[in-house]
Structure formats: structure tokens, C-alpha cells
Amino acid sequence: MSSPPVVDVTALRDARDPRGRARAAAQIEAACRDHGFFQIVGHGIPRELDQRLRAASRAFFALPDERKRAIVMARAGVAWRGWFPVGGELTSGRPDLKEGLYFGAEHAPDDPRVRAGVPLHGANQFPVEVPELRPAVLEFMAAATIAAQAVLEGIALGLDLPADYFRAHYTADPTVLFRIFRYPPAPPDDESWGVGEHTDYGLLTLLAQDDVGGLQVKSRGGWIDVPPVENALVCNLGDMLDRLTGGWFRSTPHRVRNTSGRERYSFPFFFDPSFDAQVVPLPSSAAHRRDDAGERWDRANVHAFRGTYGDYLLDKVAKVFPDLARDQLPS
């Protein structure tokens, strides 16, 4: 494989085209089985919305750091929303060469989970200096949710499950997280990674990237580049889909290094099980299930995990932001 395959998912958003749905599902199944990564077109997110989001993001990151600190993540408490500076996020204990903004589903103050102090639930923080960022982020998350549900229908069909399997069992009330990352150019002859090798934690990630490049995927033959495709979203599978299928569909390691000499922007949207869901392996997964901890970046056996998706997610993000975890999460 020289680069991940590109799949047109238009038919998965239209129940009136059963042949097209079956064709897209077969292509997704092959991509999930062979690579764990693919790109999609026909996802339905308007180009105009994508352009507004990118322009607003650039306007925010152009602000001085002292202005960005008005919405630093610590101000959001356990909701974990807002800005972090370059080096403020860790992968495998090493600072990433990137800065970013964290967002999630908007939860009102009277939401029972907010009132109970459940981590990763709460209100987003938006900068007053860039008012156009708020509508762009919220509209993008809404459109990406529709696209993600459609892709999961394709994944379900490829597993010979009912099309609504994921919605019925895991994503009726999904855990929705969204990030905007700015990667400064890596210094010459520097070994710093924008983000080091990792896998994503949930079901499905949809990633909009700019034309700079730098994303790499670990295939069976080694690391390969994921070239930007105009108006496409990169899709990769998370640990919970790996767990669900017993490793038949893998959560593929990936990383970023920006050697372009330009800034790189990326917009990952994480569409994951509800926070309190127990992710139960499919009966058909037993034949594939094995302890692959020795091969994984984090040396963890996702198939041995017991607990809710919220438990799994909090354990992972606490390692990404250890200072926040110490100050904000219950011990």
C-alpha cells in the first residue's frame, strides 16, 4: 500500500441507493481489514464551512499567547476544553510539537452529568477576539456527526450487522470530541514529532487536514504517508473498534512530523461510544482475539480491558495531560 484508499460514501447518506451503500460498505470493510485507515469523499460537509473553520482557526492561533490564555484548558475544570500551548500535550511522556484547542459536545449547566462533575462534560470555551470560531466549530461538529454515523453504517454492513448497529448500541448519545491543532515547522535536523506514534481511543476519527502533509500511518510494510486529498476526510479506527472485532479491524498507529517549513493545521473529530457504554466484543470476534500488547505503542491489551468507555478514555487522556489530571480528576 502506497497510500490509504479513498472511498465515496455519498450512498451511505442516502438510503434510496442500496447498491451504492453495499458497494461503499464493501470498500470500507476491505480498508478496515487491510489498513485501518482510509479517506472519504462525499461526506456532506460543505466546503464553505470547512473554509470558514480554517480561516477562524488561523485567526485564533495568530493571537499572542497571553490572549490565548484567556481560554486555557485549566479554566474549564473537568470539562477539559480550551487552549494548550506548544509542548502542552504529551504522547508517551514526550511533549508534542503542536498547540491546540479542545472542544466537545455542548452541555448545559443543568445537564445531570455536568451537575455531577463527570469529567469531559461541560461548556466549550471560545475566544472573544474571534467570534466567528464558535459557529464554525459547532456547525462542523454537527455536520461531522452526520458523516460519522453514515460511515459507521458502512462499517456495520461490512461486518454483516444491521446498518443501525452502532447507533442502537453505542452512538445514540455519543462521546463527541473535536480538536484544532497547529503544528509549527520542525526545526532542521530535529527529531521532534508534532505528535508521536499513537492510536485513537474510541470508534472512529474523521480528520480534515490542510495541504501541508506530515501524517503517517504504520502499515504492514512500515510507515507510509497519508497525502492530502482535496475535500476528503481521513478516517481511522479507534481502540474500541479493535476491541469490538477482536482485532479483525485494527486501530492503526499513526504520527505527525511537519518538515514542510510551513505551519500545518489539522482538525480531528472523534466519534466514540457513549461515556457510560460497555464495549462488548462481537461473538464473531473470538476467532481473532489475542493479546497484542507487545506490538502496541502503549503496551496495553485493549481486549483485556474491563469497564466503561469513559473509564478507558480518562485513563488515556490523563497520560496526555498529567498536570490537568492531577488537579482536576478525582484521585
XYZ file of C-alpha atoms in Angstrom:
331
model
C 0.000 0.000 0.000
C 1.458 3.343 -1.042
C -1.366 5.416 0.479
C -4.733 4.735 2.140
C -7.650 4.066 -0.242
C -10.295 6.719 -1.000
C -13.967 5.732 -0.621
C -17.002 7.694 -1.835
C -19.589 7.480 0.971
C -22.328 9.507 -0.732
C -24.641 6.480 -0.900
C -24.275 5.808 2.831
C -26.008 9.113 3.455
C -28.898 8.108 1.153
C -30.986 5.022 1.988
C -32.520 5.150 -1.515
C -29.373 3.703 -3.116
C -28.963 0.154 -1.734
C -26.454 -0.891 -4.395
C -24.299 2.130 -3.746
C -24.494 1.510 0.005
C -23.405 -2.097 -0.433
C -20.525 -1.042 -2.686
C -19.297 1.601 -0.233
C -19.646 -0.832 2.695
C -17.549 -3.436 0.869
C -14.826 -0.885 0.151
C -14.824 0.273 3.774
C -14.693 -3.309 5.041
C -11.656 -4.037 2.879
C -9.944 -0.829 4.019
C -10.675 -1.545 7.689
C -9.443 -5.139 7.425
C -6.306 -4.384 5.434
C -5.257 -0.924 6.633
C -7.363 0.550 9.461
C -7.114 3.866 7.586
C -8.887 5.254 4.546
C -10.061 8.585 3.173
C -13.635 9.512 2.303
C -15.241 11.878 -0.168
C -18.961 12.543 -0.490
C -19.157 13.079 3.278
C -21.580 16.025 3.022
C -19.577 18.622 4.980
C -19.855 21.826 2.917
C -16.602 23.201 1.578
C -17.714 26.696 2.607
C -17.987 25.519 6.229
C -14.554 23.913 6.058
C -13.062 27.152 4.741
C -14.714 29.233 7.471
C -13.357 26.886 10.124
C -9.825 27.073 8.751
C -9.864 30.875 8.485
C -11.181 31.294 12.031
C -8.615 28.823 13.359
C -5.748 30.710 11.753
C -7.069 33.955 13.210
C -7.083 32.452 16.704
C -3.605 30.947 16.549
C -2.235 34.240 15.232
C -3.126 35.859 18.577
C -0.363 36.395 21.160
C -0.128 33.614 23.736
C -1.232 35.948 26.522
C -4.545 36.451 24.692
C -4.977 32.740 24.087
C -4.513 32.079 27.810
C -7.938 33.608 28.431
C -9.352 30.216 27.399
C -6.571 27.928 28.672
C -7.826 24.416 29.426
C -7.389 24.718 33.189
C -10.153 27.359 33.239
C -12.695 24.796 32.059
C -12.139 22.495 35.020
C -13.106 18.869 34.489
C -14.702 19.724 31.141
C -11.178 19.847 29.632
C -11.989 22.384 26.914
C -9.846 25.217 25.606
C -6.302 26.064 24.537
C -2.952 24.482 25.297
C 0.442 25.850 24.166
C 3.135 24.151 22.087
C 4.521 21.291 24.151
C 1.469 21.239 26.445
C 0.284 17.814 25.293
C 2.261 14.589 25.759
C 2.463 11.398 23.732
C 4.184 8.504 25.512
C 5.515 11.038 28.005
C 7.159 13.307 25.400
C 5.894 16.826 24.586
C 4.292 17.171 21.158
C 5.420 19.926 18.806
C 1.959 21.414 18.420
C -0.573 23.686 20.094
C -4.282 23.154 20.069
C -7.864 23.831 21.003
C -10.095 21.228 22.647
C -13.849 21.178 22.112
C -16.670 18.724 22.704
C -20.420 18.399 22.686
C -22.032 21.426 24.321
C -23.501 20.516 27.724
C -25.731 22.964 29.555
C -25.062 23.788 33.227
C -28.196 21.866 34.262
C -27.146 18.705 32.392
C -27.104 15.952 35.056
C -23.574 14.924 34.043
C -22.312 18.491 34.426
C -24.019 18.862 37.788
C -22.444 15.579 38.898
C -18.991 16.740 37.779
C -18.498 13.941 35.253
C -15.169 14.633 33.512
C -15.129 15.745 29.857
C -18.665 17.142 30.120
C -19.391 20.856 30.151
C -19.372 24.021 28.091
C -16.849 24.909 25.413
C -14.579 27.939 25.661
C -14.413 30.283 22.675
C -12.210 33.366 22.180
C -13.932 36.742 22.229
C -11.360 38.053 19.716
C -12.506 35.572 17.040
C -16.318 35.389 17.328
C -16.616 33.539 14.022
C -14.887 30.480 15.525
C -17.854 29.434 17.665
C -20.424 28.955 14.869
C -17.824 27.341 12.620
C -16.853 24.788 15.284
C -20.421 23.945 16.299
C -21.611 23.649 12.691
C -18.636 21.483 11.769
C -19.237 19.130 14.696
C -22.907 18.789 13.726
C -22.060 18.013 10.096
C -19.257 15.621 11.087
C -21.653 13.760 13.388
C -23.930 13.013 10.429
C -20.945 11.893 8.343
C -19.612 9.677 11.142
C -22.966 7.952 11.662
C -23.047 7.233 7.916
C -19.523 5.761 7.914
C -20.394 3.606 10.932
C -23.384 2.298 8.995
C -20.956 1.230 6.285
C -18.692 -0.413 8.875
C -21.685 -2.241 10.382
C -22.808 -3.523 6.977
C -19.257 -4.677 6.258
C -19.392 -6.718 9.480
C -22.748 -8.266 8.437
C -24.510 -6.320 11.191
C -27.683 -4.224 10.893
C -26.888 -0.780 9.499
C -28.011 0.897 12.723
C -25.960 -1.394 14.986
C -23.615 1.292 16.294
C -26.343 3.883 16.711
C -28.506 1.376 18.581
C -25.761 0.145 20.910
C -23.140 2.881 21.244
C -23.701 6.204 19.488
C -27.270 7.263 20.245
C -25.607 9.580 22.788
C -22.008 9.554 21.541
C -18.895 10.940 23.141
C -18.025 13.718 20.696
C -14.641 15.432 20.925
C -13.125 17.848 18.428
C -9.645 19.307 18.193
C -7.917 22.025 16.176
C -4.155 21.601 16.019
C -1.434 23.908 14.723
C 1.917 22.272 14.044
C 4.825 24.700 13.692
C 7.579 23.528 11.342
C 10.021 21.126 12.963
C 13.486 22.691 13.300
C 16.078 21.393 10.802
C 17.718 18.128 11.878
C 15.393 17.999 14.892
C 13.797 14.708 15.945
C 10.725 16.342 17.491
C 7.382 14.919 16.450
C 4.258 17.004 16.025
C 2.596 14.032 17.656
C 4.330 10.739 18.304
C 3.125 7.249 17.482
C -0.304 6.523 18.971
C -3.709 5.052 18.270
C -7.036 6.765 18.835
C -9.203 5.566 21.676
C -12.799 5.220 20.516
C -14.651 4.046 17.426
C -13.964 6.413 14.556
C -11.928 9.532 13.838
C -12.651 11.865 10.926
C -9.753 14.187 10.159
C -9.701 17.256 7.941
C -6.116 18.196 7.090
C -4.599 21.011 5.096
C -2.280 20.634 2.105
C 0.966 20.598 4.100
C 1.134 16.855 4.807
C 3.141 15.142 7.530
C 0.639 12.478 8.664
C 1.998 8.924 8.552
C 0.348 5.540 9.115
C 2.039 2.332 10.223
C 1.142 -0.277 7.623
C 2.285 -3.890 7.497
C 5.213 -2.826 5.338
C 6.242 0.132 7.507
C 5.354 3.797 7.783
C 3.603 5.421 4.808
C 2.494 8.993 4.147
C -1.184 9.978 4.051
C -1.242 12.562 1.254
C -3.866 15.305 1.479
C -6.778 14.717 -0.923
C -8.848 17.767 -1.797
C -12.148 17.908 0.127
C -11.531 14.473 1.656
C -11.556 13.371 5.286
C -9.097 10.855 6.666
C -10.849 8.051 8.596
C -9.105 5.883 11.121
C -10.371 3.302 13.538
C -10.018 3.551 17.291
C -9.213 1.056 20.032
C -12.869 0.301 20.775
C -13.498 -0.906 17.210
C -10.353 -3.033 17.518
C -11.765 -4.445 20.757
C -15.247 -4.948 19.304
C -13.918 -7.010 16.393
C -11.188 -8.857 18.291
C -8.522 -7.192 16.154
C -10.153 -8.088 12.818
C -10.322 -4.321 12.324
C -7.203 -2.735 13.783
C -6.682 0.643 15.412
C -3.722 1.634 13.292
C -0.777 3.571 14.791
C -0.137 6.972 13.261
C 2.067 10.019 13.871
C 2.806 13.500 12.519
C 6.063 15.259 11.714
C 5.959 18.618 9.969
C 9.119 19.118 7.938
C 7.477 21.338 5.312
C 8.823 24.656 6.582
C 5.200 25.846 6.891
C 2.556 25.685 9.586
C 0.318 22.626 9.425
C -3.325 22.639 10.549
C -5.448 19.595 11.259
C -8.988 19.129 12.536
C -9.620 15.696 14.118
C -13.203 14.812 15.065
C -13.570 11.866 17.434
C -16.879 9.995 17.309
C -16.941 7.474 20.096
C -19.218 5.351 22.295
C -21.350 6.964 24.943
C -19.351 7.695 28.071
C -21.051 5.005 30.152
C -21.106 2.300 27.445
C -19.520 -1.089 27.980
C -17.967 -2.049 24.640
C -18.760 -5.738 24.242
C -16.776 -7.807 21.718
C -18.849 -9.304 18.934
C -19.362 -13.084 19.189
C -17.623 -13.419 15.828
C -14.516 -11.719 17.219
C -13.415 -14.675 19.348
C -11.513 -16.275 16.476
C -9.350 -13.174 16.014
C -8.838 -12.077 19.611
C -5.300 -12.219 21.015
C -3.002 -10.359 23.357
C -1.170 -7.934 21.069
C 0.165 -5.693 23.864
C 3.759 -6.400 22.876
C 3.103 -4.907 19.429
C 1.248 -1.802 20.559
C 2.695 1.633 21.133
C 1.354 1.736 24.723
C 1.959 -1.964 25.534
C -1.694 -2.308 26.562
C -4.023 -5.159 25.667
C -7.249 -3.459 24.614
C -9.010 -6.837 24.538
C -8.375 -7.368 28.251
C -9.898 -4.029 29.271
C -12.927 -4.089 31.577
C -15.061 -1.034 32.309
C -16.911 1.749 30.523
C -15.616 3.728 27.598
C -15.390 6.711 29.956
C -13.024 4.733 32.182
C -10.822 3.870 29.215
C -10.834 7.419 27.848
C -9.976 9.067 31.163
C -7.076 6.711 31.739
C -5.656 7.664 28.330
C -6.176 11.425 28.464
C -4.738 11.566 31.986
C -1.430 10.499 30.446
C -1.719 13.176 27.733
C -2.295 15.975 30.282
C -0.855 14.685 33.577
C -0.930 18.094 35.287
C -4.606 18.595 34.467
C -5.360 15.062 35.589
C -3.636 15.677 38.916
C -5.502 18.939 39.511
C -8.915 18.151 38.024
C -9.659 14.426 38.211
C -10.667 12.610 41.389
C -7.845 10.519 42.839
